[in-house]
GROMACS .gro file of C-alpha atoms in nm:
model
  266
    1MET     CA    1   0.848   1.921   0.425
    2ASP     CA    2   1.133   2.094   0.413
    3PHE     CA    3   1.142   2.509   0.533
    4GLN     CA    4   1.120   2.666   0.198
    5SER     CA    5   0.828   2.416   0.075
    6ALA     CA    6   0.648   2.451   0.409
    7ALA     CA    7   0.679   2.843   0.384
    8MET     CA    8   0.566   2.868   0.041
    9LEU     CA    9   0.265   2.687   0.176
   10VAL     CA   10   0.177   2.927   0.426
   11MET     CA   11   0.264   3.235   0.313
   12SER     CA   12  -0.008   3.288   0.064
   13THR     CA   13  -0.219   3.263   0.389
   14SER     CA   14  -0.081   3.460   0.643
   15THR     CA   15  -0.339   3.743   0.627
   16THR     CA   16  -0.604   3.549   0.664
   17GLN     CA   17  -0.682   3.683   1.051
   18ALA     CA   18  -0.600   4.015   0.966
   19GLU     CA   19  -0.831   4.064   0.687
   20LEU     CA   20  -1.095   3.877   0.837
   21LYS     CA   21  -1.089   4.128   1.153
   22ARG     CA   22  -1.066   4.418   0.907
   23ILE     CA   23  -1.363   4.305   0.682
   24THR     CA   24  -1.553   4.249   1.004
   25GLU     CA   25  -1.485   4.609   1.156
   26HIS     CA   26  -1.552   4.719   0.809
   27GLN     CA   27  -1.917   4.593   0.812
   28ARG     CA   28  -1.989   4.695   1.182
   29SER     CA   29  -1.951   5.075   1.086
   30GLY     CA   30  -2.178   5.012   0.786
   31ASP     CA   31  -1.933   5.194   0.560
   32GLY     CA   32  -1.920   5.128   0.137
   33PRO     CA   33  -2.103   4.917  -0.058
   34LYS     CA   34  -2.262   4.584   0.050
   35GLN     CA   35  -2.189   4.392  -0.235
   36ASN     CA   36  -1.812   4.498  -0.182
   37ILE     CA   37  -1.825   4.375   0.178
   38ARG     CA   38  -1.961   4.012   0.052
   39ASP     CA   39  -1.720   4.019  -0.244
   40LYS     CA   40  -1.423   4.101   0.058
   41MET     CA   41  -1.588   3.843   0.336
   42SER     CA   42  -1.615   3.581   0.015
   43ASP     CA   43  -1.188   3.682  -0.054
   44ALA     CA   44  -1.144   3.592   0.320
   45ALA     CA   45  -1.335   3.284   0.361
   46ALA     CA   46  -1.143   3.108   0.047
   47ALA     CA   47  -0.799   3.271   0.242
   48ALA     CA   48  -0.924   3.070   0.530
   49ALA     CA   49  -0.980   2.751   0.381
   50ALA     CA   50  -0.672   2.822   0.221
   51LEU     CA   51  -0.513   2.833   0.546
   52ASP     CA   52  -0.711   2.513   0.637
   53ASP     CA   53  -0.533   2.330   0.327
   54ALA     CA   54  -0.194   2.433   0.405
   55VAL     CA   55  -0.216   2.274   0.764
   56THR     CA   56  -0.354   1.983   0.680
   57GLN     CA   57  -0.017   1.928   0.441
   58LEU     CA   58   0.208   2.026   0.756
   59ALA     CA   59   0.234   1.712   0.930
   60SER     CA   60   0.281   1.900   1.336
   61TYR     CA   61   0.325   2.208   1.509
   62GLU     CA   62   0.656   2.194   1.460
   63ASP     CA   63   0.631   2.187   1.049
   64TYR     CA   64   0.437   2.519   1.080
   65LEU     CA   65   0.680   2.696   1.325
   66ASP     CA   66   0.970   2.543   1.045
   67SER     CA   67   0.769   2.697   0.770
   68LYS     CA   68   0.820   3.053   0.931
   69ILE     CA   69   1.224   2.990   0.948
   70THR     CA   70   1.458   3.116   0.699
   71ALA     CA   71   1.795   2.975   0.624
   72SER     CA   72   1.919   3.276   0.738
   73ASP     CA   73   1.748   3.263   1.080
   74LEU     CA   74   1.890   2.966   1.158
   75TYR     CA   75   2.232   3.083   1.051
   76TYR     CA   76   2.246   3.325   1.298
   77LEU     CA   77   2.065   3.180   1.584
   78GLU     CA   78   2.220   2.805   1.518
   79ASP     CA   79   1.956   2.667   1.733
   80GLU     CA   80   1.616   2.553   1.574
   81GLU     CA   81   1.451   2.502   1.910
   82MET     CA   82   1.567   2.825   2.012
   83ALA     CA   83   1.365   2.973   1.648
   84ARG     CA   84   1.049   2.778   1.712
   85GLN     CA   85   1.026   2.931   2.040
   86LEU     CA   86   1.086   3.287   1.925
   87VAL     CA   87   0.858   3.228   1.625
   88GLU     CA   88   0.568   3.051   1.883
   89LEU     CA   89   0.625   3.364   2.102
   90GLY     CA   90   0.503   3.588   1.766
   91GLN     CA   91   0.833   3.751   1.741
   92TRP     CA   92   0.843   3.721   1.387
   93GLY     CA   93   0.499   3.826   1.330
   94SER     CA   94   0.171   3.663   1.393
   95VAL     CA   95   0.133   3.293   1.397
   96LEU     CA   96  -0.173   3.041   1.499
   97THR     CA   97  -0.150   2.933   1.862
   98ARG     CA   98  -0.047   2.551   1.902
   99GLU     CA   99  -0.464   2.504   2.020
  100GLU     CA  100  -0.541   2.706   1.711
  101PHE     CA  101  -0.333   2.486   1.439
  102GLN     CA  102  -0.478   2.154   1.643
  103SER     CA  103  -0.828   2.270   1.572
  104ARG     CA  104  -0.764   2.335   1.184
  105LYS     CA  105  -0.638   1.968   1.207
  106VAL     CA  106  -0.959   1.816   1.330
  107SER     CA  107  -1.114   1.699   0.959
  108PRO     CA  108  -0.771   1.534   0.891
  109LEU     CA  109  -0.770   1.343   1.171
  110LEU     CA  110  -1.070   1.222   1.122
  111ARG     CA  111  -1.023   1.119   0.784
  112ASN     CA  112  -0.656   0.951   0.928
  113GLN     CA  113  -0.851   0.718   1.206
  114HIS     CA  114  -1.002   0.546   0.898
  115ARG     CA  115  -0.690   0.533   0.660
  116THR     CA  116  -0.500   0.205   0.568
  117SER     CA  117  -0.231   0.093   0.829
  118ALA     CA  118   0.104   0.309   0.732
  119SER     CA  119   0.351  -0.045   0.798
  120ALA     CA  120   0.122  -0.240   0.520
  121GLY     CA  121   0.316  -0.396   0.299
  122LYS     CA  122   0.651  -0.264   0.412
  123GLU     CA  123   0.951  -0.483   0.445
  124LEU     CA  124   1.086  -0.380   0.783
  125LYS     CA  125   1.444  -0.497   0.957
  126ASP     CA  126   1.470  -0.283   1.267
  127ASN     CA  127   1.309  -0.424   1.556
  128PHE     CA  128   1.168  -0.095   1.648
  129LEU     CA  129   0.982  -0.062   1.364
  130LYS     CA  130   0.846  -0.421   1.335
  131ALA     CA  131   0.742  -0.325   1.719
  132LEU     CA  132   0.543  -0.042   1.579
  133ALA     CA  133   0.370  -0.197   1.333
  134GLU     CA  134   0.263  -0.457   1.556
  135ARG     CA  135   0.119  -0.242   1.753
  136GLU     CA  136  -0.016   0.014   1.517
  137GLU     CA  137  -0.374  -0.117   1.438
  138ASN     CA  138  -0.493  -0.131   1.814
  139ASN     CA  139  -0.342   0.185   1.881
  140ARG     CA  140  -0.524   0.319   1.601
  141THR     CA  141  -0.887   0.168   1.709
  142GLY     CA  142  -0.799   0.208   2.076
  143ILE     CA  143  -0.740  -0.108   2.214
  144LEU     CA  144  -0.396  -0.001   2.291
  145ASN     CA  145  -0.294   0.359   2.400
  146SER     CA  146   0.146   0.265   2.393
  147ILE     CA  147   0.410   0.509   2.462
  148ILE     CA  148   0.700   0.541   2.328
  149TYR     CA  149   1.052   0.626   2.436
  150ILE     CA  150   1.298   0.732   2.247
  151ARG     CA  151   1.677   0.875   2.326
  152ASP     CA  152   1.912   0.931   2.042
  153ARG     CA  153   2.086   1.226   1.914
  154ASN     CA  154   1.905   1.486   1.670
  155ALA     CA  155   2.076   1.618   1.356
  156GLY     CA  156   2.278   1.902   1.532
  157GLY     CA  157   2.424   1.620   1.725
  158GLN     CA  158   2.233   1.741   2.051
  159GLU     CA  159   2.144   1.423   2.264
  160VAL     CA  160   1.731   1.430   2.330
  161SER     CA  161   1.474   1.227   2.475
  162GLY     CA  162   1.130   1.178   2.528
  163PHE     CA  163   0.831   1.021   2.596
  164ILE     CA  164   0.561   0.987   2.284
  165ASP     CA  165   0.188   0.954   2.322
  166TYR     CA  166   0.211   0.672   2.000
  167ALA     CA  167  -0.167   0.699   1.936
  168HIS     CA  168  -0.197   1.019   1.957
  169ARG     CA  169   0.085   1.064   1.702
  170LEU     CA  170  -0.073   0.801   1.443
  171GLN     CA  171  -0.415   1.024   1.449
  172SER     CA  172  -0.183   1.379   1.349
  173GLU     CA  173   0.059   1.306   1.112
  174ASP     CA  174   0.122   1.031   0.824
  175PHE     CA  175   0.393   0.741   0.947
  176GLU     CA  176   0.387   0.628   0.617
  177ALA     CA  177   0.728   0.774   0.607
  178TYR     CA  178   0.860   0.660   0.940
  179PHE     CA  179   0.814   0.304   0.836
  180SER     CA  180   0.932   0.323   0.478
  181GLY     CA  181   1.234   0.494   0.631
  182LYS     CA  182   1.270   0.820   0.470
  183LYS     CA  183   1.243   0.987   0.834
  184ARG     CA  184   1.338   0.892   1.203
  185LEU     CA  185   1.056   0.910   1.492
  186MET     CA  186   1.165   1.175   1.728
  187PRO     CA  187   1.099   1.326   2.021
  188ARG     CA  188   0.933   1.682   1.998
  189GLN     CA  189   0.861   1.951   2.261
  190SER     CA  190   0.498   1.887   2.220
  191ASP     CA  191   0.495   1.527   2.311
  192LEU     CA  192   0.419   1.399   2.672
  193SER     CA  193   0.795   1.503   2.758
  194PHE     CA  194   1.056   1.651   2.585
  195TYR     CA  195   1.453   1.671   2.713
  196ASN     CA  196   1.757   1.816   2.604
  197ARG     CA  197   2.078   1.733   2.770
  198THR     CA  198   2.266   1.951   2.559
  199THR     CA  199   2.074   2.286   2.634
  200GLN     CA  200   1.865   2.150   2.931
  201MET     CA  201   1.574   2.218   2.792
  202SER     CA  202   1.263   2.038   2.916
  203THR     CA  203   0.914   2.027   2.848
  204SER     CA  204   0.578   1.831   2.896
  205HIS     CA  205   0.227   1.833   2.808
  206SER     CA  206  -0.074   1.610   2.840
  207SER     CA  207  -0.242   1.456   2.539
  208PRO     CA  208  -0.545   1.332   2.447
  209ASN     CA  209  -0.499   1.011   2.592
  210TYR     CA  210  -0.224   1.090   2.907
  211GLU     CA  211  -0.243   1.326   3.171
  212VAL     CA  212   0.123   1.439   3.264
  213ILE     CA  213   0.167   1.439   3.636
  214THR     CA  214   0.497   1.601   3.758
  215ASP     CA  215   0.425   1.651   4.125
  216ASN     CA  216   0.414   1.297   4.188
  217PRO     CA  217   0.662   1.181   4.490
  218SER     CA  218   0.811   0.922   4.301
  219GLY     CA  219   0.861   1.144   3.977
  220MET     CA  220   0.679   1.201   3.666
  221VAL     CA  221   0.378   0.955   3.575
  222PHE     CA  222   0.171   0.932   3.311
  223GLN     CA  223  -0.251   0.881   3.396
  224ASN     CA  224  -0.467   0.718   3.127
  225LYS     CA  225  -0.772   0.960   3.044
  226MET     CA  226  -1.001   0.708   3.002
  227ASP     CA  227  -0.940   0.450   3.278
  228ARG     CA  228  -0.766   0.683   3.485
  229LYS     CA  229  -0.471   0.429   3.543
  230ILE     CA  230  -0.146   0.525   3.671
  231LEU     CA  231   0.188   0.467   3.415
  232GLU     CA  232   0.486   0.408   3.609
  233LEU     CA  233   0.837   0.509   3.464
  234ASN     CA  234   1.024   0.371   3.658
  235PRO     CA  235   1.295   0.110   3.488
  236TRP     CA  236   1.281  -0.165   3.745
  237VAL     CA  237   0.893  -0.196   3.745
  238ALA     CA  238   0.831  -0.447   3.439
  239SER     CA  239   0.474  -0.430   3.430
  240GLY     CA  240   0.156  -0.236   3.625
  241ASP     CA  241  -0.231  -0.255   3.635
  242ASN     CA  242  -0.336  -0.302   3.265
  243TRP     CA  243   0.027  -0.229   3.158
  244SER     CA  244   0.349  -0.337   3.045
  245ARG     CA  245   0.701  -0.211   3.002
  246SER     CA  246   0.961  -0.329   2.698
  247GLU     CA  247   1.320  -0.218   2.611
  248VAL     CA  248   1.333  -0.259   2.234
  249GLN     CA  249   1.697  -0.343   2.061
  250SER     CA  250   1.746  -0.071   1.801
  251ASP     CA  251   2.036   0.034   1.540
  252LEU     CA  252   1.854   0.312   1.480
  253TYR     CA  253   1.819   0.483   1.806
  254VAL     CA  254   2.084   0.482   2.124
  255GLN     CA  255   1.766   0.387   2.386
  256VAL     CA  256   1.367   0.255   2.285
  257VAL     CA  257   1.131   0.161   2.546
  258LEU     CA  258   0.778   0.036   2.476
  259TYR     CA  259   0.499   0.096   2.766
  260ASP     CA  260   0.203  -0.048   2.643
  261HIS     CA  261  -0.171   0.013   2.816
  262LYS     CA  262  -0.426  -0.203   2.757
  263THR     CA  263  -0.789   0.044   2.802
  264ARG     CA  264  -1.096  -0.091   2.923
  265ARG     CA  265  -1.221  -0.121   2.606
  266THR     CA  266  -1.059  -0.454   2.557
   0.00000   0.00000   0.00000
């Protein structure tokens, strides 16, 4: 979803939080006709529902932040990641926090768990997309918790890399666009880890499936939340307890590595 489309989607609901607060305070004060209060609360509820619908149509929190960024902002900042940070910090107005955004996507997530395979019927030529398709069903059902490492250049020509929780991404966005070639799967600041070599920006976030451990003596590792097994990132270690590492040759990326963790469900 481009900036303009996303912005139009969210703008109509941008006053929801303030409206809800104002109506609540007005009701507590006891001023004004009760019918008027009920009407306003009904309007606020409708606005909240509209915001939920808007969030549903946005694939990620990054897309939500992008909807707040104008072409003029990008022209002057010349850095999309910095623009997102300023929006998230509330420099350009009130926004949902990452946690609030994710909570509003709970219902879509539950529906997404039962959706048809996004790779079904696709003619896949690249080895990486084929590998993702082979693992899609098992990651949706919880048999596997795969992690994807990608290193490549972003739209601005900057080298970025990161580790992606495949199962979590499958739940939170539509992968049909990736399998059909309409979009490229790339690391985000909200993934398990993200690093921009050009700007030296690095972030890490735990996911529903993995805990990020950064104070490990041998370097960053991921701990599976289901069976507590540790997944090592040492390139010289090809496998471990219930997990394996495989490098995939892809024409779409500089480097791709897949880590497949078998959960105790198997």
